[in-house]
PDB file of C-alpha atoms (C1' of nucleotides) in Angstrom:
ATOM      1  CA  MET W  30      -1.634   1.686 -27.969  1.00 57.00           C
ATOM      2  CA  PRO W  31      -0.561   1.114 -24.327  1.00 70.00           C
ATOM      3  CA  LEU W  32       2.862  -0.212 -23.753  1.00 84.00           C
ATOM      4  CA  ASP W  33       3.754  -3.228 -21.824  1.00 96.00           C
ATOM      5  CA  PRO W  34       4.104  -3.057 -18.035  1.00 97.00           C
ATOM      6  CA  LEU W  35       7.999  -3.123 -18.230  1.00 98.00           C
ATOM      7  CA  SER W  36       8.307  -0.811 -20.573  1.00 98.00           C
ATOM      8  CA  SER W  37       6.048   1.981 -19.032  1.00 97.00           C
ATOM      9  CA  THR W  38       8.126   1.083 -15.880  1.00 98.00           C
ATOM     10  CA  PHE W  39      11.461   1.621 -17.339  1.00 98.00           C
ATOM     11  CA  ALA W  40       9.970   4.873 -19.257  1.00 98.00           C
ATOM     12  CA  ALA W  41       8.665   6.117 -15.689  1.00 98.00           C
ATOM     13  CA  LEU W  42      11.957   5.698 -14.545  1.00 98.00           C
ATOM     14  CA  ALA W  43      14.170   7.217 -17.088  1.00 98.00           C
ATOM     15  CA  ASP W  44      13.256  10.925 -15.770  1.00 98.00           C
ATOM     16  CA  PRO W  45      15.439  12.430 -12.919  1.00 98.00           C
ATOM     17  CA  THR W  46      12.579  14.169 -11.295  1.00 98.00           C
ATOM     18  CA  ARG W  47      10.488  11.128 -10.843  1.00 98.00           C
ATOM     19  CA  ARG W  48      13.722   9.053  -9.486  1.00 98.00           C
ATOM     20  CA  ALA W  49      13.852  11.996  -7.139  1.00 98.00           C
ATOM     21  CA  ILE W  50      10.077  11.661  -6.298  1.00 98.00           C
ATOM     22  CA  LEU W  51      10.467   7.907  -5.583  1.00 98.00           C
ATOM     23  CA  ALA W  52      13.650   8.650  -3.741  1.00 98.00           C
ATOM     24  CA  ARG W  53      11.672  11.050  -1.304  1.00 98.00           C
ATOM     25  CA  LEU W  54       8.802   8.312  -1.125  1.00 98.00           C
ATOM     26  CA  ALA W  55      11.513   6.006  -0.103  1.00 98.00           C
ATOM     27  CA  LEU W  56      11.340   7.712   3.303  1.00 97.00           C
ATOM     28  CA  GLY W  57       7.750   7.668   3.493  1.00 97.00           C
ATOM     29  CA  GLU W  58       4.130   8.291   2.307  1.00 97.00           C
ATOM     30  CA  THR W  59       3.443  12.255   1.590  1.00 98.00           C
ATOM     31  CA  SER W  60       1.441  14.634  -0.309  1.00 98.00           C
ATOM     32  CA  VAL W  61       1.745  15.931  -3.558  1.00 98.00           C
ATOM     33  CA  MET W  62       2.540  19.618  -2.185  1.00 97.00           C
ATOM     34  CA  GLU W  63       5.409  17.952  -0.267  1.00 97.00           C
ATOM     35  CA  LEU W  64       6.550  16.145  -3.091  1.00 98.00           C
ATOM     36  CA  ALA W  65       6.550  19.345  -5.303  1.00 98.00           C
ATOM     37  CA  LYS W  66       8.770  21.376  -2.861  1.00 96.00           C
ATOM     38  CA  PRO W  67      11.919  20.574  -3.859  1.00 97.00           C
ATOM     39  CA  PHE W  68      11.505  21.055  -7.473  1.00 97.00           C
ATOM     40  CA  ASP W  69      11.549  24.525  -9.476  1.00 96.00           C
ATOM     41  CA  MET W  70       8.516  23.325 -11.385  1.00 97.00           C
ATOM     42  CA  SER W  71       4.887  23.872 -11.852  1.00 98.00           C
ATOM     43  CA  LEU W  72       2.401  21.995  -9.871  1.00 98.00           C
ATOM     44  CA  PRO W  73       0.695  20.488 -12.831  1.00 98.00           C
ATOM     45  CA  ALA W  74       4.083  19.103 -14.113  1.00 98.00           C
ATOM     46  CA  ILE W  75       4.547  17.187 -10.631  1.00 98.00           C
ATOM     47  CA  SER W  76       0.856  15.908 -11.120  1.00 98.00           C
ATOM     48  CA  LYS W  77       1.859  14.594 -14.486  1.00 98.00           C
ATOM     49  CA  HIS W  78       4.802  12.881 -13.313  1.00 98.00           C
ATOM     50  CA  LEU W  79       2.900  11.350 -10.431  1.00 98.00           C
ATOM     51  CA  LYS W  80       0.444  10.030 -12.990  1.00 98.00           C
ATOM     52  CA  VAL W  81       3.116   8.316 -15.179  1.00 98.00           C
ATOM     53  CA  LEU W  82       4.312   6.809 -11.764  1.00 98.00           C
ATOM     54  CA  GLU W  83       1.212   5.489 -10.762  1.00 98.00           C
ATOM     55  CA  HIS W  84       0.679   4.310 -14.226  1.00 97.00           C
ATOM     56  CA  ALA W  85       3.867   2.654 -14.202  1.00 98.00           C
ATOM     57  CA  GLY W  86       2.936   0.768 -11.060  1.00 98.00           C
ATOM     58  CA  LEU W  87       5.794   2.402  -8.881  1.00 98.00           C
ATOM     59  CA  ILE W  88       3.357   4.433  -6.687  1.00 98.00           C
ATOM     60  CA  SER W  89       0.066   4.024  -5.321  1.00 98.00           C
ATOM     61  CA  ARG W  90      -2.260   7.069  -4.094  1.00 97.00           C
ATOM     62  CA  GLY W  91      -4.786   6.994  -1.367  1.00 95.00           C
ATOM     63  CA  ARG W  92      -7.565   9.874  -0.384  1.00 93.00           C
ATOM     64  CA  GLU W  93      -7.318  11.978   2.785  1.00 92.00           C
ATOM     65  CA  ALA W  94      -9.759  14.907   2.526  1.00 90.00           C
ATOM     66  CA  GLN W  95      -8.249  17.092  -0.023  1.00 91.00           C
ATOM     67  CA  TRP W  96      -4.633  15.460  -0.183  1.00 96.00           C
ATOM     68  CA  ARG W  97      -3.732  12.555  -2.267  1.00 97.00           C
ATOM     69  CA  PRO W  98      -0.756  10.875  -0.208  1.00 97.00           C
ATOM     70  CA  CYS W  99       1.385   8.978  -2.539  1.00 98.00           C
ATOM     71  CA  ARG W 100       3.467   6.137  -1.589  1.00 98.00           C
ATOM     72  CA  ILE W 101       5.884   3.411  -2.932  1.00 98.00           C
ATOM     73  CA  ALA W 102       4.179   0.422  -4.816  1.00 98.00           C
ATOM     74  CA  PRO W 103       6.582  -2.459  -4.743  1.00 97.00           C
ATOM     75  CA  ALA W 104       5.031  -4.739  -7.785  1.00 96.00           C
ATOM     76  CA  SER W 105       7.020  -2.903 -10.674  1.00 98.00           C
ATOM     77  CA  PHE W 106      10.178  -2.465  -8.641  1.00 98.00           C
ATOM     78  CA  LYS W 107       9.892  -6.190  -8.066  1.00 97.00           C
ATOM     79  CA  GLN W 108       9.368  -6.932 -11.978  1.00 97.00           C
ATOM     80  CA  VAL W 109      12.293  -4.416 -12.879  1.00 98.00           C
ATOM     81  CA  ASP W 110      14.578  -6.471 -10.158  1.00 97.00           C
ATOM     82  CA  GLY W 111      13.227  -9.897 -12.069  1.00 97.00           C
ATOM     83  CA  TRP W 112      14.115  -8.886 -15.649  1.00 98.00           C
ATOM     84  CA  LEU W 113      17.483  -7.443 -14.195  1.00 98.00           C
ATOM     85  CA  GLY W 114      18.271 -10.765 -12.620  1.00 96.00           C
ATOM     86  CA  ASN W 115      18.567 -12.045 -16.099  1.00 96.00           C
ATOM     87  CA  PHE W 116      21.653 -10.093 -16.819  1.00 97.00           C
ATOM     88  CA  ARG W 117      23.099 -10.447 -13.115  1.00 96.00           C
ATOM     89  CA  ARG W 118      25.714 -13.148 -13.827  1.00 94.00           C
ATOM     90  CA  PHE W 119      27.492 -10.194 -16.067  1.00 95.00           C
ATOM     91  CA  TRP W 120      28.237  -8.170 -13.072  1.00 94.00           C
ATOM     92  CA  ASP W 121      27.695 -10.028  -9.714  1.00 90.00           C
ATOM     93  CA  GLU W 122      30.654 -12.198  -8.457  1.00 84.00           C
ATOM     94  CA  SER W 123      28.908 -13.334  -5.632  1.00 84.00           C
ATOM     95  CA  PHE W 124      26.179 -14.564  -7.841  1.00 81.00           C
ATOM     96  CA  ASN W 125      28.316 -16.232 -10.211  1.00 81.00           C
ATOM     97  CA  ARG W 126      29.974 -18.171  -7.428  1.00 83.00           C
ATOM     98  CA  LEU W 127      26.492 -19.359  -6.383  1.00 78.00           C
ATOM     99  CA  ASP W 128      25.784 -20.207 -10.018  1.00 74.00           C
ATOM    100  CA  GLY W 129      29.042 -22.200 -10.341  1.00 75.00           C
ATOM    101  CA  LEU W 130      28.069 -24.197  -7.188  1.00 80.00           C
ATOM    102  CA  LEU W 131      24.785 -24.874  -8.256  1.00 80.00           C
ATOM    103  CA  GLU W 132      25.871 -26.095 -11.652  1.00 77.00           C
ATOM    104  CA  GLU W 133      28.330 -28.287  -9.847  1.00 79.00           C
ATOM    105  CA  MET W 134      25.594 -29.813  -7.838  1.00 83.00           C
ATOM    106  CA  LYS W 135      23.535 -30.443 -10.821  1.00 78.00           C
ATOM    107  CA  ALA W 136      26.401 -31.856 -12.381  1.00 79.00           C
ATOM    108  CA  GLU W 137      26.881 -34.635  -9.567  1.00 78.00           C
ATOM    109  CA  GLU W 138      23.025 -35.183  -9.441  1.00 73.00           C
ATOM    110  CA  ALA W 139      23.039 -35.938 -13.220  1.00 72.00           C
ATOM    111  CA  ALA W 140      26.344 -38.178 -12.651  1.00 70.00           C
ATOM    112  CA  LYS W 141      24.564 -39.750 -10.007  1.00 63.00           C
ATOM    113  CA  ALA W 142      21.314 -40.524 -11.892  1.00 65.00           C
ATOM    114  CA  SER W 143      23.034 -41.656 -15.433  1.00 56.00           C
ATOM    115  CA  PRO W 144      26.606 -42.917 -15.118  1.00 52.00           C
ATOM    116  CA  ARG W 145      26.919 -42.589 -19.056  1.00 45.00           C
ATOM    117  CA  SER W 146      26.446 -38.868 -18.536  1.00 40.00           C
ATOM    118  CA  GLN W 147      26.655 -36.808 -21.931  1.00 43.00           C
ATOM    119  CA  ARG W 148      27.111 -33.362 -20.784  1.00 42.00           C
ATOM    120  CA  LYS W 149      25.208 -30.849 -22.479  1.00 40.00           C
ATOM    121  CA  VAL W 150      27.363 -27.718 -22.775  1.00 38.00           C
ATOM    122  CA  ARG W 151      25.056 -25.047 -21.808  1.00 37.00           C
ATOM    123  CA  VAL W 152      27.644 -23.505 -19.756  1.00 36.00           C
ATOM    124  CA  THR W 153      26.617 -19.752 -20.201  1.00 38.00           C
ATOM    125  CA  LYS W 154      29.722 -17.860 -20.382  1.00 36.00           C
ATOM    126  CA  GLU W 155      33.448 -17.536 -19.350  1.00 38.00           C
ATOM    127  CA  LYS W 156      34.872 -19.369 -16.519  1.00 36.00           C
ATOM    128  CA  GLN W 157      37.045 -16.808 -15.023  1.00 36.00           C
ATOM    129  CA  ARG W 158      36.267 -16.901 -11.303  1.00 35.00           C
ATOM    130  CA  GLY W 159      38.622 -16.949  -8.507  1.00 31.00           C
ATOM    131  CA  ARG W 160      38.303 -13.333  -8.347  1.00 36.00           C
ATOM    132  CA  THR W 161      37.178 -12.554  -4.546  1.00 35.00           C
ATOM    133  CA  ARG W 162      34.848  -9.486  -3.822  1.00 35.00           C
ATOM    134  CA  GLY W 163      35.684  -6.909  -1.007  1.00 26.00           C
TER     135      GLY W 163
ATOM    136  CA  MET P  46      22.368  18.078 -24.058  1.00 58.00           C
ATOM    137  CA  PRO P  47      23.040  14.644 -22.705  1.00 71.00           C
ATOM    138  CA  LEU P  48      21.257  13.076 -19.954  1.00 84.00           C
ATOM    139  CA  ASP P  49      22.570  11.643 -16.761  1.00 95.00           C
ATOM    140  CA  PRO P  50      23.768   8.044 -16.945  1.00 97.00           C
ATOM    141  CA  LEU P  51      21.203   6.537 -15.264  1.00 98.00           C
ATOM    142  CA  SER P  52      18.349   8.258 -17.273  1.00 98.00           C
ATOM    143  CA  SER P  53      19.896   7.152 -20.456  1.00 97.00           C
ATOM    144  CA  THR P  54      20.174   3.730 -19.095  1.00 98.00           C
ATOM    145  CA  PHE P  55      16.524   3.703 -18.176  1.00 98.00           C
ATOM    146  CA  ALA P  56      15.412   5.163 -21.322  1.00 98.00           C
ATOM    147  CA  ALA P  57      17.128   2.509 -23.425  1.00 98.00           C
ATOM    148  CA  LEU P  58      15.675   0.024 -21.565  1.00 98.00           C
ATOM    149  CA  ALA P  59      12.061   1.315 -21.935  1.00 98.00           C
ATOM    150  CA  ASP P  60      12.082  -0.170 -25.612  1.00 98.00           C
ATOM    151  CA  PRO P  61      10.771  -3.574 -25.894  1.00 98.00           C
ATOM    152  CA  THR P  62      12.987  -4.369 -28.929  1.00 98.00           C
ATOM    153  CA  ARG P  63      16.036  -3.211 -27.088  1.00 98.00           C
ATOM    154  CA  ARG P  64      15.285  -5.274 -24.233  1.00 98.00           C
ATOM    155  CA  ALA P  65      14.990  -8.279 -26.563  1.00 98.00           C
ATOM    156  CA  ILE P  66      18.289  -7.389 -28.276  1.00 98.00           C
ATOM    157  CA  LEU P  67      19.684  -7.515 -24.601  1.00 98.00           C
ATOM    158  CA  ALA P  68      18.177 -10.909 -24.160  1.00 98.00           C
ATOM    159  CA  ARG P  69      19.938 -12.142 -27.529  1.00 98.00           C
ATOM    160  CA  LEU P  70      23.042 -10.650 -26.394  1.00 98.00           C
ATOM    161  CA  ALA P  71      22.776 -12.471 -23.019  1.00 98.00           C
ATOM    162  CA  LEU P  72      23.105 -15.568 -24.699  1.00 97.00           C
ATOM    163  CA  GLY P  73      26.631 -14.441 -26.208  1.00 97.00           C
ATOM    164  CA  GLU P  74      28.095 -11.832 -28.514  1.00 97.00           C
ATOM    165  CA  THR P  75      26.672 -11.448 -32.148  1.00 98.00           C
ATOM    166  CA  SER P  76      26.712  -9.678 -35.249  1.00 98.00           C
ATOM    167  CA  VAL P  77      23.963  -6.736 -36.301  1.00 98.00           C
ATOM    168  CA  MET P  78      22.278  -8.825 -39.040  1.00 97.00           C
ATOM    169  CA  GLU P  79      22.120 -11.919 -36.471  1.00 97.00           C
ATOM    170  CA  LEU P  80      20.593  -9.334 -34.130  1.00 98.00           C
ATOM    171  CA  ALA P  81      18.125  -8.096 -36.617  1.00 98.00           C
ATOM    172  CA  LYS P  82      16.743 -11.124 -37.986  1.00 96.00           C
ATOM    173  CA  PRO P  83      14.000 -11.795 -35.240  1.00 97.00           C
ATOM    174  CA  PHE P  84      12.376  -8.085 -35.734  1.00 97.00           C
ATOM    175  CA  ASP P  85      10.128  -6.908 -38.737  1.00 96.00           C
ATOM    176  CA  MET P  86      11.897  -3.772 -38.912  1.00 97.00           C
ATOM    177  CA  SER P  87      14.556  -2.375 -41.088  1.00 98.00           C
ATOM    178  CA  LEU P  88      18.360  -2.361 -40.514  1.00 98.00           C
ATOM    179  CA  PRO P  89      18.823   1.189 -39.831  1.00 98.00           C
ATOM    180  CA  ALA P  90      16.287   0.739 -37.275  1.00 98.00           C
ATOM    181  CA  ILE P  91      18.181  -1.850 -35.534  1.00 98.00           C
ATOM    182  CA  SER P  92      21.193   0.296 -35.966  1.00 98.00           C
ATOM    183  CA  LYS P  93      19.727   3.174 -34.261  1.00 98.00           C
ATOM    184  CA  HIS P  94      18.645   1.053 -31.112  1.00 98.00           C
ATOM    185  CA  LEU P  95      22.097  -0.603 -31.073  1.00 98.00           C
ATOM    186  CA  LYS P  96      23.394   3.249 -30.856  1.00 98.00           C
ATOM    187  CA  VAL P  97      21.000   3.879 -28.001  1.00 98.00           C
ATOM    188  CA  LEU P  98      22.037   0.741 -26.352  1.00 98.00           C
ATOM    189  CA  GLU P  99      25.959   1.714 -26.553  1.00 98.00           C
ATOM    190  CA  HIS P 100      25.290   5.109 -25.338  1.00 97.00           C
ATOM    191  CA  ALA P 101      23.514   3.839 -22.563  1.00 98.00           C
ATOM    192  CA  GLY P 102      26.690   1.733 -21.471  1.00 98.00           C
ATOM    193  CA  LEU P 103      24.348  -1.297 -21.835  1.00 98.00           C
ATOM    194  CA  ILE P 104      26.469  -3.107 -24.768  1.00 98.00           C
ATOM    195  CA  SER P 105      29.850  -2.561 -26.533  1.00 98.00           C
ATOM    196  CA  ARG P 106      30.995  -3.253 -30.033  1.00 97.00           C
ATOM    197  CA  GLY P 107      34.081  -4.639 -31.428  1.00 95.00           C
ATOM    198  CA  ARG P 108      35.401  -4.610 -35.051  1.00 93.00           C
ATOM    199  CA  GLU P 109      35.942  -7.669 -36.890  1.00 91.00           C
ATOM    200  CA  ALA P 110      36.595  -6.873 -40.652  1.00 90.00           C
ATOM    201  CA  GLN P 111      32.878  -5.981 -41.760  1.00 91.00           C
ATOM    202  CA  TRP P 112      31.239  -7.187 -38.435  1.00 96.00           C
ATOM    203  CA  ARG P 113      30.648  -5.212 -35.465  1.00 96.00           C
ATOM    204  CA  PRO P 114      29.928  -7.924 -32.914  1.00 97.00           C
ATOM    205  CA  CYS P 115      27.996  -6.462 -29.998  1.00 98.00           C
ATOM    206  CA  ARG P 116      28.207  -7.948 -26.300  1.00 98.00           C
ATOM    207  CA  ILE P 117      26.746  -6.929 -23.108  1.00 98.00           C
ATOM    208  CA  ALA P 118      28.412  -4.299 -20.880  1.00 98.00           C
ATOM    209  CA  PRO P 119      27.921  -4.846 -17.312  1.00 97.00           C
ATOM    210  CA  ALA P 120      28.668  -1.495 -15.842  1.00 96.00           C
ATOM    211  CA  SER P 121      25.074   0.183 -16.455  1.00 98.00           C
ATOM    212  CA  PHE P 122      23.305  -2.934 -15.373  1.00 98.00           C
ATOM    213  CA  LYS P 123      25.235  -2.880 -12.374  1.00 97.00           C
ATOM    214  CA  GLN P 124      24.160   0.901 -12.003  1.00 97.00           C
ATOM    215  CA  VAL P 125      20.697   0.230 -12.312  1.00 98.00           C
ATOM    216  CA  ASP P 126      21.011  -2.442  -9.594  1.00 97.00           C
ATOM    217  CA  GLY P 127      22.599  -0.623  -7.408  1.00 97.00           C
ATOM    218  CA  TRP P 128      19.898   2.059  -7.823  1.00 98.00           C
ATOM    219  CA  LEU P 129      17.152  -0.469  -7.553  1.00 97.00           C
ATOM    220  CA  GLY P 130      18.723  -1.447  -4.308  1.00 96.00           C
ATOM    221  CA  ASN P 131      17.600   1.883  -2.423  1.00 96.00           C
ATOM    222  CA  PHE P 132      14.052   0.115  -2.800  1.00 97.00           C
ATOM    223  CA  ARG P 133      14.629  -3.493  -2.169  1.00 95.00           C
ATOM    224  CA  ARG P 134      13.356  -3.393   1.328  1.00 93.00           C
ATOM    225  CA  PHE P 135       9.995  -2.626  -0.191  1.00 95.00           C
ATOM    226  CA  TRP P 136       9.444  -6.008  -2.109  1.00 93.00           C
ATOM    227  CA  ASP P 137      12.225  -8.368  -0.543  1.00 90.00           C
ATOM    228  CA  GLU P 138      11.423 -10.005   2.286  1.00 83.00           C
ATOM    229  CA  SER P 139      14.547 -11.656   2.916  1.00 84.00           C
ATOM    230  CA  PHE P 140      16.297  -8.446   2.428  1.00 81.00           C
ATOM    231  CA  ASN P 141      14.139  -7.070   5.214  1.00 81.00           C
ATOM    232  CA  ARG P 142      14.816  -9.365   7.608  1.00 82.00           C
ATOM    233  CA  LEU P 143      18.639  -8.884   6.818  1.00 77.00           C
ATOM    234  CA  ASP P 144      18.074  -5.237   7.326  1.00 73.00           C
ATOM    235  CA  GLY P 145      16.279  -5.757  10.453  1.00 75.00           C
ATOM    236  CA  LEU P 146      19.007  -7.577  11.841  1.00 80.00           C
ATOM    237  CA  LEU P 147      21.778  -4.933  10.815  1.00 80.00           C
ATOM    238  CA  GLU P 148      19.506  -2.366  12.517  1.00 76.00           C
ATOM    239  CA  GLU P 149      19.394  -4.251  15.755  1.00 80.00           C
ATOM    240  CA  MET P 150      23.015  -5.018  15.732  1.00 83.00           C
ATOM    241  CA  LYS P 151      23.602  -0.958  15.062  1.00 78.00           C
ATOM    242  CA  ALA P 152      21.488  -0.163  17.804  1.00 79.00           C
ATOM    243  CA  GLU P 153      23.150  -2.440  20.149  1.00 78.00           C
ATOM    244  CA  GLU P 154      26.452  -1.166  19.345  1.00 73.00           C
ATOM    245  CA  ALA P 155      25.275   2.246  19.641  1.00 72.00           C
ATOM    246  CA  ALA P 156      23.790   1.544  22.917  1.00 71.00           C
ATOM    247  CA  LYS P 157      26.978   0.234  24.169  1.00 64.00           C
ATOM    248  CA  ALA P 158      28.683   3.552  22.761  1.00 66.00           C
ATOM    249  CA  SER P 159      26.684   6.195  24.529  1.00 56.00           C
ATOM    250  CA  PRO P 160      23.449   5.341  26.424  1.00 52.00           C
ATOM    251  CA  ARG P 161      21.634   8.208  25.165  1.00 47.00           C
ATOM    252  CA  SER P 162      22.011   7.644  21.722  1.00 42.00           C
ATOM    253  CA  GLN P 163      19.544   9.015  19.457  1.00 44.00           C
ATOM    254  CA  ARG P 164      18.941   6.683  16.143  1.00 43.00           C
ATOM    255  CA  LYS P 165      18.083   8.165  12.988  1.00 43.00           C
ATOM    256  CA  VAL P 166      18.750   6.876   9.576  1.00 41.00           C
ATOM    257  CA  ARG P 167      18.175   3.338   8.083  1.00 41.00           C
ATOM    258  CA  VAL P 168      20.881   1.395   6.953  1.00 38.00           C
ATOM    259  CA  THR P 169      19.747   0.849   3.250  1.00 39.00           C
ATOM    260  CA  LYS P 170      23.358   1.674   1.836  1.00 37.00           C
ATOM    261  CA  GLU P 171      25.064  -1.680   2.633  1.00 38.00           C
ATOM    262  CA  LYS P 172      25.574  -3.900  -0.447  1.00 39.00           C
ATOM    263  CA  GLN P 173      23.300  -6.505   1.098  1.00 41.00           C
ATOM    264  CA  ARG P 174      21.259  -8.968  -0.880  1.00 42.00           C
ATOM    265  CA  GLY P 175      19.510 -11.671   0.780  1.00 38.00           C
ATOM    266  CA  ARG P 176      18.738 -13.116  -2.825  1.00 44.00           C
ATOM    267  CA  THR P 177      18.290 -16.789  -3.400  1.00 42.00           C
ATOM    268  CA  ARG P 178      17.665 -17.674  -6.831  1.00 41.00           C
ATOM    269  CA  GLY P 179      15.532 -20.626  -8.075  1.00 32.00           C
TER     270      GLY P 179
ATOM    271  C1'  DA F 216     -22.919  30.191   0.412  1.00 73.75           C
ATOM    272  C1'  DG F 217     -18.186  31.760  -0.338  1.00 73.75           C
ATOM    273  C1'  DG F 218     -13.416  31.289   0.336  1.00 73.75           C
ATOM    274  C1'  DT F 219      -9.051  28.893   0.918  1.00 73.75           C
ATOM    275  C1'  DT F 220      -6.187  24.799   0.094  1.00 73.75           C
ATOM    276  C1'  DA F 221      -4.806  20.956  -2.499  1.00 73.75           C
ATOM    277  C1'  DT F 222      -4.629  18.768  -6.806  1.00 73.75           C
ATOM    278  C1'  DT F 223      -6.072  17.599 -11.778  1.00 73.75           C
ATOM    279  C1'  DT F 224      -7.664  18.891 -16.281  1.00 73.75           C
ATOM    280  C1'  DA F 225      -7.378  21.491 -20.978  1.00 73.75           C
ATOM    281  C1'  DA F 226      -4.904  23.180 -24.230  1.00 73.75           C
ATOM    282  C1'  DC F 227      -0.901  24.585 -26.113  1.00 73.75           C
ATOM    283  C1'  DC F 228       4.531  24.286 -27.410  1.00 73.75           C
ATOM    284  C1'  DG F 229       9.110  22.644 -28.577  1.00 73.75           C
ATOM    285  C1'  DA F 230      12.241  18.647 -28.406  1.00 73.75           C
ATOM    286  C1'  DT F 231      12.967  14.029 -28.681  1.00 73.75           C
ATOM    287  C1'  DG F 232      12.057   9.273 -30.164  1.00 73.75           C
ATOM    288  C1'  DA F 233      11.017   5.559 -33.212  1.00 73.75           C
ATOM    289  C1'  DG F 234      10.315   4.371 -37.649  1.00 73.75           C
ATOM    290  C1'  DC F 235      10.971   4.647 -42.642  1.00 73.75           C
ATOM    291  C1'  DT F 236      13.689   4.853 -47.331  1.00 73.75           C
ATOM    292  C1'  DA F 237      17.627   6.161 -49.784  1.00 73.75           C
ATOM    293  C1'  DA F 238      22.396   7.102 -50.090  1.00 73.75           C
ATOM    294  C1'  DG F 239      27.027   6.237 -47.767  1.00 73.75           C
ATOM    295  C1'  DT F 240      31.231   3.870 -45.766  1.00 73.75           C
ATOM    296  C1'  DA F 241      34.155   0.029 -44.758  1.00 73.75           C
ATOM    297  C1'  DC F 242      35.938  -4.274 -45.832  1.00 73.75           C
ATOM    298  C1'  DA F 243      36.728  -8.955 -48.644  1.00 73.75           C
ATOM    299  C1'  DT F 244      37.049 -11.172 -52.272  1.00 73.75           C
ATOM    300  C1'  DG F 245      36.805 -12.333 -57.279  1.00 73.75           C
TER     301       DG F 245
ATOM    302  C1'  DC L 139      39.024  -2.599 -60.039  1.00 73.75           C
ATOM    303  C1'  DA L 140      34.383  -3.961 -59.164  1.00 73.75           C
ATOM    304  C1'  DT L 141      30.816  -6.290 -56.920  1.00 73.75           C
ATOM    305  C1'  DG L 142      28.733  -7.810 -53.006  1.00 73.75           C
ATOM    306  C1'  DT L 143      28.284  -8.005 -47.409  1.00 73.75           C
ATOM    307  C1'  DA L 144      27.571  -5.584 -43.596  1.00 73.75           C
ATOM    308  C1'  DC L 145      26.334  -1.739 -41.603  1.00 73.75           C
ATOM    309  C1'  DT L 146      25.779   3.553 -40.543  1.00 73.75           C
ATOM    310  C1'  DT L 147      24.327   8.491 -41.586  1.00 73.75           C
ATOM    311  C1'  DA L 148      21.114  11.585 -43.594  1.00 73.75           C
ATOM    312  C1'  DG L 149      16.709  13.317 -43.830  1.00 73.75           C
ATOM    313  C1'  DC L 150      11.792  13.073 -43.322  1.00 73.75           C
ATOM    314  C1'  DT L 151       7.274  11.858 -40.549  1.00 73.75           C
ATOM    315  C1'  DC L 152       4.475  11.503 -37.165  1.00 73.75           C
ATOM    316  C1'  DA L 153       3.759  10.432 -32.062  1.00 73.75           C
ATOM    317  C1'  DT L 154       4.893  11.054 -27.506  1.00 73.75           C
ATOM    318  C1'  DC L 155       7.149  14.051 -23.613  1.00 73.75           C
ATOM    319  C1'  DG L 156       8.080  17.384 -20.440  1.00 73.75           C
ATOM    320  C1'  DG L 157       7.133  21.792 -19.642  1.00 73.75           C
ATOM    321  C1'  DT L 158       4.054  26.099 -19.563  1.00 73.75           C
ATOM    322  C1'  DT L 159      -0.411  28.812 -18.066  1.00 73.75           C
ATOM    323  C1'  DA L 160      -5.134  29.132 -17.083  1.00 73.75           C
ATOM    324  C1'  DA L 161      -9.274  26.967 -15.371  1.00 73.75           C
ATOM    325  C1'  DA L 162     -11.637  23.255 -13.341  1.00 73.75           C
ATOM    326  C1'  DT L 163     -12.581  20.262  -9.460  1.00 73.75           C
ATOM    327  C1'  DA L 164     -12.761  18.470  -4.778  1.00 73.75           C
ATOM    328  C1'  DA L 165     -12.698  18.830   0.197  1.00 73.75           C
ATOM    329  C1'  DC L 166     -12.348  21.607   4.467  1.00 73.75           C
ATOM    330  C1'  DC L 167     -13.371  26.003   7.075  1.00 73.75           C
ATOM    331  C1'  DT L 168     -16.158  29.490   8.306  1.00 73.75           C
TER     332       DT L 168
END
DNA sequence: AGGTTATTTAACCGATGAGCTAAGTACATG
DNA sequence: CATGTACTTAGCTCATCGGTTAAATAACCT
C-alpha cells in the first residue's frame, strides 16, 4: 500500500543521512560514489537511500555511461513548503503582519461593498502583534 | 537512542493522521476526545500520535481538570522551515531573483574592496523569502 | 572476450512504528 | 465513597526500515 506523496516525502526527510545527501546535492549534481564518500556505510545502503529519495520525488537521476548522476528535484520540496505554509502564521511575524494587512484590506473592501456589514469573526488567532523582528 | 530534533520532527510529519491532527489544531486548541473524533481509530492510537507530536515539538499540552488540551507549538515548524530554506532557490522563483540581486550587490561590494577577489559561496543562509501569498 | 568500475538487487537481521485490547490513572461529581 | 469521563500505559502483533554481505547488472577499456 503506497503512502500518499507528502507522507513519503516527509518520511524520506526524516533520516539524517538522506538530509545530508540532499545538502550535498544542493551544491550540484553528482554521482553515487561521490555521495557515498562522507558516510561510514556500505554502498548498497546509500543506494537504498537514493531510491527512497527518488521515490519521494526529492531527487531525480540521469544516466551517463556507468554513472547515475543525482540532482535535486524541486517539486516535492515545493509541496512540503506549501503544506508548511498552512502553519506559517504560527511562527512568522512578518507573515502575520502581512496577514493582518490583507485582512484589513478585505474588511475595507467589504465595508465599501455593503454598508450594513456583518463581520464574520473568522479571525484566526490571537491579535498580539506589535513586535518587530530583527 | 533519541534522534536529532529535525529527524523526529520530520518523522512525526510523515504520518497522515498526525498531519490531520495538526491541521485541526491550526484552527485552535482542543481536547484529545475532540481530536480523535474524525478518525476510525482507537483512543490509545490517537494518544500515541499526540505523544509523538509532542516529542517532536510540534504541539504542546496543558492540563485543565481531566482534559489535556493540545495546541500547535511553533518552534519545530520554524526549524523545518529553516531547513527547507536551504533549498528554496530550487523552486521559488522570487527567491531566486532576490538571491541573484544579493549576489550582485555582494560582488560589487567585493569588487570595490579588493579588485582581485575570488567569489566562492552562494548566499543561501540569509533569512530572505520573497514569498507572496494568495 | 575478459577485466575494471559504478551501481543495484537479493536475502537476511534487529529495531522501530502503527495499530489493537485491556487495564490503569486522574479528576469531577452525585 | 462510587461512578463516570478523559485520557495514558502495558503488552501484544505485524509491517516497514536501516543496515549488512554476497551476487548481479551495466557500461567502459583494453
